[in-house]
GROMACS .gro file of C-alpha atoms in nm:
model
  463
    1MET     CA    1   9.321   0.247  -3.173
    2THR     CA    2   9.159  -0.040  -2.981
    3GLY     CA    3   9.153  -0.074  -2.618
    4GLY     CA    4   9.086  -0.417  -2.550
    5PRO     CA    5   8.791  -0.660  -2.678
    6ILE     CA    6   8.417  -0.641  -2.552
    7LEU     CA    7   8.251  -0.963  -2.515
    8THR     CA    8   7.881  -1.051  -2.492
    9ALA     CA    9   7.770  -1.298  -2.216
   10ALA     CA   10   7.755  -1.561  -2.501
   11GLN     CA   11   8.108  -1.481  -2.623
   12MET     CA   12   8.234  -1.497  -2.255
   13ARG     CA   13   8.064  -1.836  -2.207
   14ALA     CA   14   8.242  -1.950  -2.523
   15ALA     CA   15   8.576  -1.838  -2.424
   16GLU     CA   16   8.550  -2.005  -2.087
   17GLN     CA   17   8.428  -2.320  -2.247
   18ALA     CA   18   8.731  -2.307  -2.480
   19ALA     CA   19   8.953  -2.280  -2.172
   20PHE     CA   20   8.802  -2.564  -1.998
   21ASP     CA   21   8.820  -2.809  -2.327
   22ALA     CA   22   9.191  -2.702  -2.309
   23GLY     CA   23   9.239  -2.843  -1.968
   24ILE     CA   24   9.181  -2.548  -1.733
   25ASP     CA   25   8.980  -2.673  -1.438
   26ASP     CA   26   8.665  -2.479  -1.356
   27TYR     CA   27   8.740  -2.432  -1.006
   28GLY     CA   28   9.091  -2.337  -1.103
   29LEU     CA   29   8.934  -2.057  -1.291
   30MET     CA   30   8.734  -1.947  -1.015
   31GLU     CA   31   9.031  -1.944  -0.807
   32THR     CA   32   9.225  -1.722  -1.055
   33ALA     CA   33   8.935  -1.488  -1.109
   34GLY     CA   34   8.879  -1.439  -0.736
   35ALA     CA   35   9.261  -1.395  -0.677
   36ALA     CA   36   9.286  -1.136  -0.947
   37ALA     CA   37   8.997  -0.930  -0.817
   38ALA     CA   38   9.129  -0.964  -0.458
   39GLU     CA   39   9.446  -0.807  -0.562
   40ILE     CA   40   9.252  -0.516  -0.698
   41ILE     CA   41   9.052  -0.472  -0.370
   42TRP     CA   42   9.353  -0.533  -0.146
   43ARG     CA   43   9.544  -0.253  -0.328
   44VAL     CA   44   9.275  -0.005  -0.251
   45GLY     CA   45   9.159  -0.101   0.087
   46HIS     CA   46   9.433  -0.301   0.250
   47ARG     CA   47   9.305  -0.416   0.608
   48ARG     CA   48   8.993  -0.210   0.602
   49ASP     CA   49   8.699  -0.426   0.716
   50ALA     CA   50   8.502  -0.580   0.421
   51LEU     CA   51   8.163  -0.727   0.378
   52ILE     CA   52   8.155  -0.969   0.076
   53LEU     CA   53   7.819  -1.042  -0.080
   54CYS     CA   54   7.795  -1.386  -0.243
   55GLY     CA   55   7.521  -1.504  -0.484
   56PRO     CA   56   7.430  -1.866  -0.550
   57GLY     CA   57   7.625  -1.911  -0.887
   58ASN     CA   58   7.976  -1.888  -0.981
   59ASN     CA   59   7.995  -1.505  -0.933
   60GLY     CA   60   7.921  -1.565  -0.566
   61GLY     CA   61   8.212  -1.837  -0.575
   62ASP     CA   62   8.444  -1.581  -0.699
   63GLY     CA   63   8.333  -1.383  -0.368
   64TYR     CA   64   8.411  -1.645  -0.157
   65VAL     CA   65   8.766  -1.669  -0.296
   66ILE     CA   66   8.800  -1.325  -0.244
   67ALA     CA   67   8.675  -1.327   0.119
   68ARG     CA   68   8.935  -1.603   0.179
   69ILE     CA   69   9.249  -1.420   0.012
   70LEU     CA   70   9.155  -1.094   0.194
   71ARG     CA   71   9.107  -1.284   0.537
   72ASP     CA   72   9.429  -1.452   0.485
   73ARG     CA   73   9.602  -1.107   0.421
   74GLY     CA   74   9.484  -0.980   0.772
   75ALA     CA   75   9.189  -0.782   0.673
   76PRO     CA   76   8.867  -0.826   0.886
   77VAL     CA   77   8.619  -0.994   0.640
   78ARG     CA   78   8.271  -1.109   0.701
   79VAL     CA   79   8.064  -1.304   0.416
   80ALA     CA   80   7.676  -1.242   0.358
   81ALA     CA   81   7.504  -1.466   0.102
   82LEU     CA   82   7.194  -1.476  -0.087
   83GLY     CA   83   7.110  -1.827  -0.044
   84GLU     CA   84   7.315  -2.166  -0.087
   85SER     CA   85   7.552  -2.193  -0.360
   86ARG     CA   86   7.417  -2.363  -0.637
   87THR     CA   87   7.715  -2.481  -0.845
   88VAL     CA   88   7.992  -2.734  -0.785
   89SER     CA   89   8.277  -2.465  -0.799
   90GLY     CA   90   8.076  -2.223  -0.596
   91GLN     CA   91   8.033  -2.489  -0.312
   92ARG     CA   92   8.412  -2.575  -0.318
   93ALA     CA   93   8.473  -2.203  -0.286
   94ARG     CA   94   8.235  -2.165   0.025
   95ALA     CA   95   8.388  -2.472   0.185
   96ALA     CA   96   8.734  -2.346   0.123
   97TRP     CA   97   8.614  -2.019   0.298
   98GLY     CA   98   8.523  -2.216   0.618
   99GLY     CA   99   8.415  -1.909   0.803
  100PRO     CA  100   8.065  -1.807   0.904
  101VAL     CA  101   7.800  -1.675   0.614
  102GLU     CA  102   7.567  -1.412   0.738
  103ASP     CA  103   7.202  -1.336   0.587
  104MET     CA  104   7.263  -1.076   0.350
  105MET     CA  105   6.911  -0.905   0.443
  106THR     CA  106   7.051  -0.863   0.782
  107ALA     CA  107   7.412  -0.809   0.776
  108ALA     CA  108   7.561  -0.499   0.917
  109PRO     CA  109   7.745  -0.276   0.689
  110ALA     CA  110   8.107  -0.254   0.649
  111THR     CA  111   8.375  -0.015   0.535
  112GLN     CA  112   8.431  -0.199   0.228
  113LEU     CA  113   8.153  -0.340   0.019
  114VAL     CA  114   8.195  -0.616  -0.251
  115ASP     CA  115   7.915  -0.720  -0.471
  116ALA     CA  116   7.963  -1.077  -0.598
  117LEU     CA  117   7.595  -1.159  -0.615
  118PHE     CA  118   7.536  -1.191  -0.978
  119GLY     CA  119   7.790  -1.120  -1.274
  120THR     CA  120   7.760  -1.196  -1.656
  121GLY     CA  121   7.447  -1.334  -1.778
  122LEU     CA  122   7.176  -1.188  -1.559
  123THR     CA  123   6.846  -1.184  -1.748
  124ARG     CA  124   6.602  -1.051  -1.474
  125GLY     CA  125   6.606  -0.795  -1.213
  126LEU     CA  126   6.691  -0.856  -0.824
  127ASP     CA  127   6.386  -0.887  -0.603
  128ASP     CA  128   6.287  -0.526  -0.480
  129ALA     CA  129   6.383  -0.604  -0.134
  130VAL     CA  130   6.733  -0.750  -0.227
  131ALA     CA  131   6.799  -0.454  -0.460
  132ALA     CA  132   6.699  -0.225  -0.178
  133ARG     CA  133   6.937  -0.389   0.065
  134LEU     CA  134   7.212  -0.395  -0.174
  135CYS     CA  135   7.176  -0.006  -0.263
  136ALA     CA  136   7.171   0.048   0.124
  137LEU     CA  137   7.494  -0.161   0.190
  138VAL     CA  138   7.669   0.029  -0.076
  139GLY     CA  139   7.548   0.348   0.042
  140THR     CA  140   7.686   0.325   0.368
  141ALA     CA  141   8.016   0.187   0.268
  142ALA     CA  142   8.317   0.404   0.213
  143VAL     CA  143   8.453   0.186  -0.082
  144SER     CA  144   8.243  -0.046  -0.294
  145HIS     CA  145   8.345  -0.299  -0.589
  146ALA     CA  146   8.115  -0.485  -0.810
  147ILE     CA  147   8.275  -0.815  -0.941
  148ASP     CA  148   8.235  -0.858  -1.309
  149LEU     CA  149   7.914  -0.641  -1.329
  150PRO     CA  150   7.697  -0.473  -1.079
  151SER     CA  151   7.421  -0.688  -0.985
  152GLY     CA  152   7.097  -0.576  -1.180
  153VAL     CA  153   7.216  -0.492  -1.513
  154GLU     CA  154   7.175  -0.680  -1.839
  155THR     CA  155   7.525  -0.781  -1.993
  156ASP     CA  156   7.472  -0.720  -2.343
  157SER     CA  157   7.246  -0.404  -2.366
  158GLY     CA  158   7.342  -0.215  -2.042
  159ALA     CA  159   6.996  -0.220  -1.945
  160ILE     CA  160   6.905  -0.179  -1.580
  161LEU     CA  161   6.693  -0.440  -1.470
  162SER     CA  162   6.627  -0.339  -1.105
  163ALA     CA  163   6.759  -0.070  -0.889
  164VAL     CA  164   7.147  -0.055  -0.905
  165PRO     CA  165   7.361   0.152  -0.680
  166ARG     CA  166   7.671   0.343  -0.807
  167PHE     CA  167   7.985   0.155  -0.718
  168GLY     CA  168   8.329   0.304  -0.695
  169THR     CA  169   8.488   0.043  -0.889
  170CYS     CA  170   8.379  -0.252  -1.125
  171ILE     CA  171   8.606  -0.520  -1.174
  172ALA     CA  172   8.572  -0.684  -1.512
  173LEU     CA  173   8.661  -1.053  -1.529
  174GLY     CA  174   8.852  -1.167  -1.831
  175ALA     CA  175   8.713  -0.898  -2.069
  176CYS     CA  176   8.485  -0.591  -2.071
  177LYS     CA  177   8.126  -0.670  -2.152
  178PRO     CA  178   7.884  -0.425  -2.325
  179ALA     CA  179   7.730  -0.308  -1.996
  180HIS     CA  180   8.054  -0.186  -1.906
  181MET     CA  181   8.052   0.042  -2.181
  182LEU     CA  182   7.696   0.126  -2.274
  183GLN     CA  183   7.461   0.349  -2.085
  184PRO     CA  184   7.270   0.351  -1.860
  185ALA     CA  185   7.464   0.058  -1.689
  186ALA     CA  186   7.799   0.231  -1.763
  187GLY     CA  187   7.687   0.496  -1.536
  188HIS     CA  188   7.661   0.293  -1.223
  189SER     CA  189   8.040   0.247  -1.166
  190GLY     CA  190   8.292   0.526  -1.112
  191ARG     CA  191   8.611   0.338  -1.247
  192LEU     CA  192   8.660   0.016  -1.440
  193VAL     CA  193   8.928  -0.213  -1.395
  194LEU     CA  194   9.006  -0.514  -1.600
  195ALA     CA  195   9.139  -0.823  -1.412
  196ASP     CA  196   9.314  -1.096  -1.597
  197ILE     CA  197   9.212  -1.431  -1.549
  198GLY     CA  198   9.412  -1.616  -1.798
  199ILE     CA  199   9.201  -1.702  -2.087
  200THR     CA  200   9.225  -1.611  -2.442
  201VAL     CA  201   8.953  -1.372  -2.556
  202SER     CA  202   8.872  -1.189  -2.897
  203SER     CA  203   8.588  -1.001  -3.059
  204ALA     CA  204   8.529  -0.764  -3.364
  205VAL     CA  205   8.406  -0.516  -3.095
  206HIS     CA  206   8.670  -0.314  -2.876
  207ARG     CA  207   8.703  -0.040  -2.666
  208LEU     CA  208   8.793   0.284  -2.834
  209GLY     CA  209   9.164   0.354  -2.759
  210ALA     CA  210   9.411   0.623  -2.822
  211PRO     CA  211   9.536   0.659  -3.174
  212ILE     CA  212   9.870   0.674  -3.291
  213LEU     CA  213   9.893   0.963  -3.519
  214SER     CA  214  10.204   1.094  -3.734
  215ALA     CA  215  10.303   1.418  -3.869
  216PRO     CA  216  10.305   1.529  -4.229
  217ALA     CA  217  10.600   1.376  -4.430
  218ALA     CA  218  10.876   1.602  -4.532
  219ASP     CA  219  10.766   1.638  -4.885
  220ALA     CA  220  10.381   1.689  -4.794
  221HIS     CA  221  10.198   1.992  -4.923
  222LYS     CA  222   9.825   2.114  -4.880
  223TYR     CA  223   9.677   1.886  -5.168
  224THR     CA  224   9.883   1.562  -5.057
  225ARG     CA  225   9.742   1.611  -4.718
  226GLY     CA  226   9.391   1.618  -4.823
  227LEU     CA  227   9.147   1.888  -4.967
  228VAL     CA  228   8.812   1.897  -4.735
  229ALA     CA  229   8.501   2.094  -4.905
  230VAL     CA  230   8.244   2.171  -4.643
  231VAL     CA  231   7.923   2.241  -4.785
  232GLY     CA  232   7.732   2.538  -4.600
  233GLY     CA  233   7.375   2.642  -4.573
  234ALA     CA  234   7.120   2.813  -4.350
  235MET     CA  235   7.327   2.839  -4.039
  236PRO     CA  236   7.665   2.943  -4.131
  237GLY     CA  237   7.820   2.909  -3.795
  238ALA     CA  238   7.780   2.543  -3.784
  239SER     CA  239   7.983   2.484  -4.116
  240LEU     CA  240   8.238   2.720  -4.009
  241LEU     CA  241   8.295   2.538  -3.671
  242ALA     CA  242   8.303   2.205  -3.889
  243SER     CA  243   8.561   2.386  -4.131
  244ILE     CA  244   8.797   2.493  -3.863
  245ALA     CA  245   8.788   2.139  -3.708
  246ALA     CA  246   8.872   1.993  -4.038
  247ALA     CA  247   9.160   2.235  -4.085
  248HIS     CA  248   9.284   2.165  -3.725
  249SER     CA  249   9.261   1.756  -3.767
  250GLY     CA  250   9.527   1.721  -4.028
  251ALA     CA  251   9.371   1.812  -4.361
  252GLY     CA  252   9.596   2.014  -4.583
  253SER     CA  253   9.341   2.257  -4.711
  254VAL     CA  254   8.968   2.343  -4.626
  255ARG     CA  255   8.713   2.502  -4.861
  256ARG     CA  256   8.388   2.610  -4.724
  257PHE     CA  257   8.098   2.681  -4.989
  258ALA     CA  258   7.844   2.910  -4.859
  259VAL     CA  259   7.526   3.013  -5.038
  260ASP     CA  260   7.508   3.350  -4.823
  261ARG     CA  261   7.776   3.605  -4.754
  262PRO     CA  262   8.053   3.414  -4.572
  263ILE     CA  263   8.091   3.499  -4.210
  264VAL     CA  264   8.449   3.588  -4.072
  265GLY     CA  265   8.656   3.316  -3.981
  266PRO     CA  266   9.027   3.179  -3.993
  267HIS     CA  267   9.191   3.294  -4.298
  268ALA     CA  268   9.329   2.937  -4.327
  269VAL     CA  269   8.976   2.835  -4.419
  270VAL     CA  270   8.883   2.931  -4.785
  271ASN     CA  271   8.524   3.075  -4.780
  272LEU     CA  272   8.382   3.075  -5.134
  273ARG     CA  273   8.044   3.204  -5.201
  274ILE     CA  274   7.788   3.026  -5.424
  275GLU     CA  275   7.539   3.234  -5.556
  276ALA     CA  276   7.267   2.955  -5.597
  277PRO     CA  277   7.248   2.586  -5.472
  278GLU     CA  278   7.258   2.437  -5.815
  279GLY     CA  279   7.625   2.609  -5.830
  280ILE     CA  280   7.738   2.366  -5.549
  281GLY     CA  281   7.768   2.088  -5.787
  282GLU     CA  282   7.994   2.286  -6.030
  283ALA     CA  283   8.210   2.378  -5.731
  284LEU     CA  284   8.251   2.024  -5.608
  285ALA     CA  285   8.370   1.908  -5.962
  286ASP     CA  286   8.739   1.983  -5.866
  287GLU     CA  287   8.915   1.657  -5.886
  288ARG     CA  288   9.144   1.777  -5.594
  289ILE     CA  289   8.881   1.744  -5.319
  290ASP     CA  290   8.928   1.436  -5.122
  291VAL     CA  291   8.632   1.462  -4.889
  292VAL     CA  292   8.300   1.641  -4.882
  293LEU     CA  293   8.127   1.723  -4.554
  294VAL     CA  294   7.774   1.844  -4.569
  295GLY     CA  295   7.520   1.873  -4.319
  296PRO     CA  296   7.615   2.115  -4.040
  297GLY     CA  297   7.397   2.403  -4.053
  298LEU     CA  298   7.263   2.272  -4.409
  299GLY     CA  299   6.908   2.345  -4.374
  300ARG     CA  300   6.618   2.141  -4.443
  301ASP     CA  301   6.443   2.329  -4.747
  302ALA     CA  302   6.458   2.271  -5.084
  303ASP     CA  303   6.789   2.453  -5.115
  304GLY     CA  304   6.923   2.226  -4.853
  305ARG     CA  305   6.815   1.920  -5.044
  306ALA     CA  306   6.959   2.047  -5.375
  307ARG     CA  307   7.311   2.114  -5.195
  308LEU     CA  308   7.285   1.752  -5.035
  309ALA     CA  309   7.208   1.582  -5.362
  310ALA     CA  310   7.494   1.776  -5.528
  311ALA     CA  311   7.731   1.659  -5.260
  312MET     CA  312   7.641   1.293  -5.295
  313ASP     CA  313   7.646   1.306  -5.668
  314ALA     CA  314   8.019   1.469  -5.661
  315GLY     CA  315   8.171   1.148  -5.624
  316HIS     CA  316   8.404   1.213  -5.337
  317ALA     CA  317   8.436   1.053  -5.017
  318LEU     CA  318   8.164   1.184  -4.787
  319VAL     CA  319   8.077   1.267  -4.445
  320LEU     CA  320   7.720   1.305  -4.357
  321ASP     CA  321   7.598   1.485  -4.044
  322ALA     CA  322   7.295   1.677  -3.886
  323ASP     CA  323   7.057   1.814  -4.149
  324ALA     CA  324   7.200   1.581  -4.423
  325LEU     CA  325   7.075   1.280  -4.210
  326THR     CA  326   6.741   1.415  -4.151
  327LEU     CA  327   6.702   1.512  -4.518
  328LEU     CA  328   6.778   1.150  -4.604
  329GLY     CA  329   6.503   0.998  -4.386
  330GLY     CA  330   6.445   0.608  -4.368
  331GLU     CA  331   6.430   0.545  -4.753
  332GLY     CA  332   6.706   0.779  -4.850
  333ALA     CA  333   6.954   0.558  -4.626
  334ARG     CA  334   6.970   0.331  -4.945
  335ALA     CA  335   7.099   0.605  -5.147
  336ILE     CA  336   7.408   0.681  -4.925
  337PRO     CA  337   7.740   0.624  -5.144
  338ALA     CA  338   7.944   0.327  -5.007
  339GLY     CA  339   8.225   0.414  -4.769
  340ALA     CA  340   8.072   0.746  -4.630
  341ILE     CA  341   8.112   0.823  -4.259
  342LEU     CA  342   7.748   0.898  -4.105
  343THR     CA  343   7.726   1.080  -3.753
  344PRO     CA  344   7.381   1.051  -3.608
  345HIS     CA  345   7.295   1.132  -3.255
  346GLU     CA  346   7.006   0.910  -3.102
  347GLY     CA  347   6.718   1.087  -3.305
  348GLU     CA  348   6.864   1.120  -3.625
  349PHE     CA  349   6.975   0.755  -3.615
  350ARG     CA  350   6.630   0.650  -3.555
  351ARG     CA  351   6.492   0.859  -3.852
  352LEU     CA  352   6.742   0.713  -4.075
  353PHE     CA  353   6.730   0.344  -3.978
  354GLY     CA  354   6.403   0.306  -3.773
  355ASP     CA  355   6.380   0.146  -3.437
  356LEU     CA  356   6.628  -0.145  -3.474
  357PRO     CA  357   6.645  -0.415  -3.197
  358GLY     CA  358   6.936  -0.505  -2.980
  359SER     CA  359   7.180  -0.318  -2.787
  360LYS     CA  360   7.337   0.007  -2.895
  361ILE     CA  361   7.642  -0.178  -3.042
  362ASP     CA  362   7.402  -0.422  -3.255
  363ARG     CA  363   7.199  -0.131  -3.378
  364ALA     CA  364   7.516   0.050  -3.496
  365LEU     CA  365   7.642  -0.247  -3.667
  366VAL     CA  366   7.316  -0.337  -3.838
  367ALA     CA  367   7.310   0.035  -3.964
  368ALA     CA  368   7.656   0.015  -4.094
  369ARG     CA  369   7.584  -0.307  -4.283
  370GLN     CA  370   7.250  -0.160  -4.430
  371SER     CA  371   7.390   0.151  -4.552
  372ASP     CA  372   7.753   0.030  -4.627
  373ALA     CA  373   7.906   0.321  -4.432
  374VAL     CA  374   8.084   0.376  -4.130
  375VAL     CA  375   7.838   0.475  -3.856
  376VAL     CA  376   7.935   0.714  -3.574
  377TYR     CA  377   7.630   0.669  -3.312
  378LYS     CA  378   7.685   0.937  -3.081
  379GLY     CA  379   7.611   0.988  -2.720
  380ALA     CA  380   7.779   0.954  -2.386
  381ASP     CA  381   7.870   0.603  -2.507
  382SER     CA  382   7.942   0.659  -2.883
  383VAL     CA  383   7.972   0.350  -3.108
  384VAL     CA  384   8.191   0.361  -3.422
  385ALA     CA  385   8.082   0.068  -3.648
  386ALA     CA  386   8.179  -0.061  -3.993
  387PRO     CA  387   8.012  -0.258  -4.241
  388ASP     CA  388   8.274  -0.546  -4.211
  389GLY     CA  389   8.150  -0.606  -3.827
  390ARG     CA  390   8.426  -0.408  -3.660
  391ALA     CA  391   8.343  -0.166  -3.381
  392ALA     CA  392   8.463   0.047  -3.136
  393VAL     CA  393   8.283   0.208  -2.817
  394ALA     CA  394   8.396   0.525  -2.665
  395THR     CA  395   8.325   0.586  -2.298
  396GLY     CA  396   8.392   0.856  -2.035
  397ALA     CA  397   8.318   1.152  -2.260
  398SER     CA  398   8.280   1.490  -2.085
  399THR     CA  399   7.901   1.543  -2.009
  400TRP     CA  400   7.983   1.921  -2.101
  401LEU     CA  401   7.981   1.792  -2.473
  402SER     CA  402   7.583   1.828  -2.444
  403THR     CA  403   7.598   2.174  -2.597
  404ALA     CA  404   7.530   2.333  -2.928
  405GLY     CA  405   7.799   2.309  -3.199
  406THR     CA  406   8.005   2.016  -3.055
  407GLY     CA  407   7.855   1.767  -3.305
  408ASP     CA  408   7.960   2.025  -3.586
  409VAL     CA  409   8.326   1.988  -3.457
  410LEU     CA  410   8.304   1.618  -3.449
  411ALA     CA  411   8.188   1.602  -3.824
  412GLY     CA  412   8.479   1.824  -3.916
  413LEU     CA  413   8.717   1.624  -3.737
  414CYS     CA  414   8.582   1.308  -3.914
  415ALA     CA  415   8.629   1.476  -4.247
  416GLY     CA  416   8.992   1.610  -4.177
  417ARG     CA  417   9.103   1.251  -4.053
  418LEU     CA  418   8.945   1.100  -4.340
  419ALA     CA  419   9.121   1.339  -4.580
  420ALA     CA  420   9.446   1.251  -4.412
  421THR     CA  421   9.399   0.886  -4.398
  422GLY     CA  422   9.169   0.750  -4.665
  423ASP     CA  423   9.028   0.516  -4.398
  424PRO     CA  424   8.674   0.574  -4.293
  425ILE     CA  425   8.678   0.362  -3.980
  426ARG     CA  426   9.028   0.478  -3.865
  427ALA     CA  427   8.915   0.814  -3.948
  428ALA     CA  428   8.616   0.800  -3.755
  429CYS     CA  429   8.777   0.634  -3.446
  430GLU     CA  430   9.053   0.901  -3.443
  431ALA     CA  431   8.790   1.174  -3.465
  432VAL     CA  432   8.590   1.032  -3.164
  433TRP     CA  433   8.909   1.002  -2.948
  434LEU     CA  434   9.029   1.361  -3.036
  435HIS     CA  435   8.679   1.524  -2.988
  436GLY     CA  436   8.655   1.346  -2.632
  437GLU     CA  437   9.025   1.453  -2.542
  438ALA     CA  438   8.981   1.795  -2.666
  439ALA     CA  439   8.673   1.810  -2.437
  440ARG     CA  440   8.891   1.688  -2.145
  441ARG     CA  441   9.144   1.952  -2.198
  442ALA     CA  442   8.867   2.215  -2.240
  443GLY     CA  443   8.758   2.166  -1.876
  444PRO     CA  444   8.401   2.240  -1.767
  445ALA     CA  445   8.145   2.479  -1.893
  446PHE     CA  446   8.306   2.500  -2.257
  447VAL     CA  447   8.145   2.603  -2.575
  448ALA     CA  448   8.201   2.427  -2.910
  449ASP     CA  449   8.448   2.692  -2.992
  450ASP     CA  450   8.661   2.602  -2.709
  451LEU     CA  451   8.723   2.254  -2.840
  452LEU     CA  452   8.878   2.426  -3.129
  453GLY     CA  453   9.156   2.577  -2.948
  454ALA     CA  454   9.220   2.247  -2.756
  455LEU     CA  455   9.254   2.028  -3.070
  456PRO     CA  456   9.647   2.089  -3.140
  457ALA     CA  457   9.735   1.992  -2.793
  458ALA     CA  458   9.508   1.688  -2.823
  459ILE     CA  459   9.671   1.606  -3.146
  460ALA     CA  460  10.037   1.661  -3.038
  461ALA     CA  461   9.977   1.424  -2.744
  462ARG     CA  462   9.922   1.134  -2.993
  463LEU     CA  463  10.226   1.204  -3.219
   0.00000   0.00000   0.00000
């Protein structure tokens, strides 16, 4: 399920220092990084004319290496700098380039633009004039590449420190950084490519990769595959969406407990009417139930609170979403049973955990530790975090997911995968990936119901 480690600026510096301590030469690493990036740029642009923008640090040194390699392959290359090189390796790379170096502020545009001004570790934005010039040069180029990170973004948070253009490609050196995954920085490049620079990297935080699923065993039946109970409420359509998603995601059986008259849905979902909220507790006493999902369409009145309390007291594995998270509030987060899956969007997250510091990854991990639960911090850059410090970041989700009911589908997927696997972090990661893949297959302008029809194909692709 992992698609490669994500390293903070400090972790990346530590990995590079470990390589230096093991005998790798600082300038040799720059040559390796520049060559890896140049190969990617060459495959895209070949002999198209290129302008390489070089900063005063080692990112600029990478740029000089790129320029030299592309020139040696026959591409018309110009270099424009933002001041003199300030590092020993950068000075060596500039000397090895040996060609003219223009002033970035007056350099003419080119078909290909390479931003090697500032990479990992930037803590303040570019001067307004420099940022404006960078945006202008990228805007006139047919092809644009950012080396390691677009200049003007903060590595660990993905914050925009100054005006940043949108690049066609961002070439991550050695490992992905949080800014490659997190918004708004992630939205400033069209494609992310990882360049291997020959150093060992590791992290408990990874990109979310495609899961490997398995078909039910030959002797499986509906109860061995997992029974999901969905606690309905004031908005029956939401709990029905979640129930159908759970049924499609691998659970053997789904029961939907409705307080009001059940609405029509698939016959495979067992709709059971509960006359009063207090009857939910008795209904959930069935030991065959593996997972209880509560929240979609629950309602926030006294009846909703009673149904939530019954679900949390039932002793089954839990998935808490939507109204359940709102009803819990800040102090209520302490009452969440260990091992639950929580699926908050930004507003629900803040109501539940407060205004935590740090990046979205940091906040998700703190919330997971505080609640002893797996947290699916939803958004265009969804983060799945576990109490033990593991996290996965999903990117590239369809913007059409910003419509009513899609969160209910995700909650149902989490419940179904939890029933099938018994592993909260694995279940949450699989659910987020399947949710995104179903959206991709559904195409544009879908509604939440359309995701349900795309789920079987999304799952089949991973068997």
